[in-house]
Short mmCIF file of C-alpha atoms in Angstrom, two decimals:
data_model
loop_
_atom_site.label_atom_id
_atom_site.label_comp_id
_atom_site.label_asym_id
_atom_site.label_seq_id
_atom_site.Cartn_x
_atom_site.Cartn_y
_atom_site.Cartn_z
CA MET A 211 11.86 9.43 -5.26
CA SER A 212 12.17 5.96 -6.49
CA GLU A 213 9.22 3.88 -6.85
CA LEU A 214 9.43 2.00 -4.35
CA ASP A 215 9.20 4.91 -2.47
CA HIS A 216 6.59 6.13 -3.66
CA ILE A 217 4.33 2.97 -3.17
CA ILE A 218 5.13 3.74 0.83
CA ARG A 219 4.78 7.03 0.69
CA LYS A 220 1.76 6.77 -0.77
CA SER A 221 0.24 3.54 0.91
CA ARG A 222 1.37 5.53 4.54
CA ASP A 223 -1.00 8.72 3.31
CA ALA A 224 -4.05 5.59 2.44
CA ARG A 225 -3.30 4.30 5.65
CA ASN A 226 -3.87 7.20 7.65
CA GLY A 227 -6.46 8.55 6.10
CA GLY A 228 -5.50 9.43 3.30
CA PHE A 229 -6.95 7.18 0.87
CA GLY A 230 -9.60 9.85 -0.85
CA VAL A 231 -6.87 12.19 -2.55
CA LEU A 232 -4.62 8.85 -4.29
CA SER A 233 -5.56 8.12 -7.91
CA THR A 234 -6.82 4.91 -8.53
CA GLY A 235 -3.95 3.37 -8.91
CA GLU A 236 -2.22 4.76 -6.47
CA LYS A 237 -5.23 3.90 -4.26
CA LEU A 238 -4.96 0.28 -6.55
CA ALA A 239 -1.51 0.21 -4.98
CA ALA A 240 -2.46 0.71 -1.56
CA ALA A 241 -4.93 -1.03 -0.94
CA LEU A 242 -2.73 -4.46 -2.23
CA VAL A 243 0.54 -3.62 0.33
CA LEU A 244 -1.90 -3.04 2.88
CA ASN A 245 -3.82 -6.17 2.18
CA ARG A 246 -7.53 -4.43 2.48
CA PRO A 247 -9.27 -6.79 -0.15
CA ASP A 248 -12.98 -4.98 1.72
CA TRP A 249 -10.60 -1.30 -0.14
CA LEU A 250 -10.75 -2.75 -3.78
CA ALA A 251 -14.39 -4.35 -3.59
CA SER A 252 -15.19 -0.21 -2.61
CA MET A 253 -14.36 0.68 -5.57
CA ASP A 254 -15.54 -1.61 -7.32
CA TYR A 255 -12.41 -4.22 -8.62
CA THR A 256 -11.60 -7.22 -8.60
CA LEU A 257 -8.14 -8.55 -7.15
CA ALA A 258 -7.11 -9.75 -11.91
CA GLU A 259 -8.42 -6.54 -12.32
CA ALA A 260 -5.92 -4.80 -9.25
CA ILE A 261 -3.53 -6.58 -9.85
CA ASP A 262 -3.34 -5.47 -13.77
CA ARG A 263 -4.78 -2.14 -13.15
CA VAL A 264 -1.15 -1.98 -11.23
CA GLY A 265 0.90 -2.64 -13.76
CA ALA A 266 3.97 -5.51 -13.51
CA GLN A 267 6.80 -2.91 -12.04
CA TRP A 268 5.25 -1.17 -9.68
CA LEU A 269 3.62 -5.24 -8.81
CA ALA A 270 6.77 -6.13 -8.59
CA LEU A 271 7.69 -3.25 -6.10
CA ILE A 272 4.20 -4.32 -3.53
CA PRO A 273 5.47 -7.39 -1.48
CA GLN A 274 8.50 -5.11 -0.48
CA ALA A 275 6.59 -1.95 0.01
CA ALA A 276 3.82 -3.85 2.65
CA ARG A 277 7.31 -5.53 4.40
CA VAL A 278 8.41 -2.02 5.11
CA LEU A 279 4.96 -1.20 6.12
CA GLU A 280 4.41 -4.05 8.56
CA HIS A 281 8.00 -3.38 10.14
CA GLU A 282 7.61 -0.04 11.08
CA ALA A 283 4.09 -1.39 12.50
CA GLU A 284 6.17 -4.09 14.73
CA GLN A 285 8.61 -0.25 16.05
CA ALA A 286 5.40 1.22 16.24
CA GLN A 287 3.80 -1.52 19.14
CA ASP A 288 6.73 -2.09 20.14
CA ASP A 289 8.16 1.60 21.00
CA ALA A 290 4.08 1.58 22.53
CA ARG A 291 4.87 -1.54 25.18
CA GLN A 292 8.30 0.25 26.51
#
């Protein structure tokens, strides 16, 4: 599994209620992917601290992971309308 796939899978888990079972780094990455500053605050992390903690390699993948999950959400909405 690629790092991108890992981040996407963990972000899906977090979005679907599995936030508690993730590692700290995975939680922070998921919060960034899903644009959830409230999750960062609940973990007592600032945006800058979260960025530092996830590291450059994962940080570079977050925009792409966010786009994948946004596309999935749009597809689900389209399917629900049909």
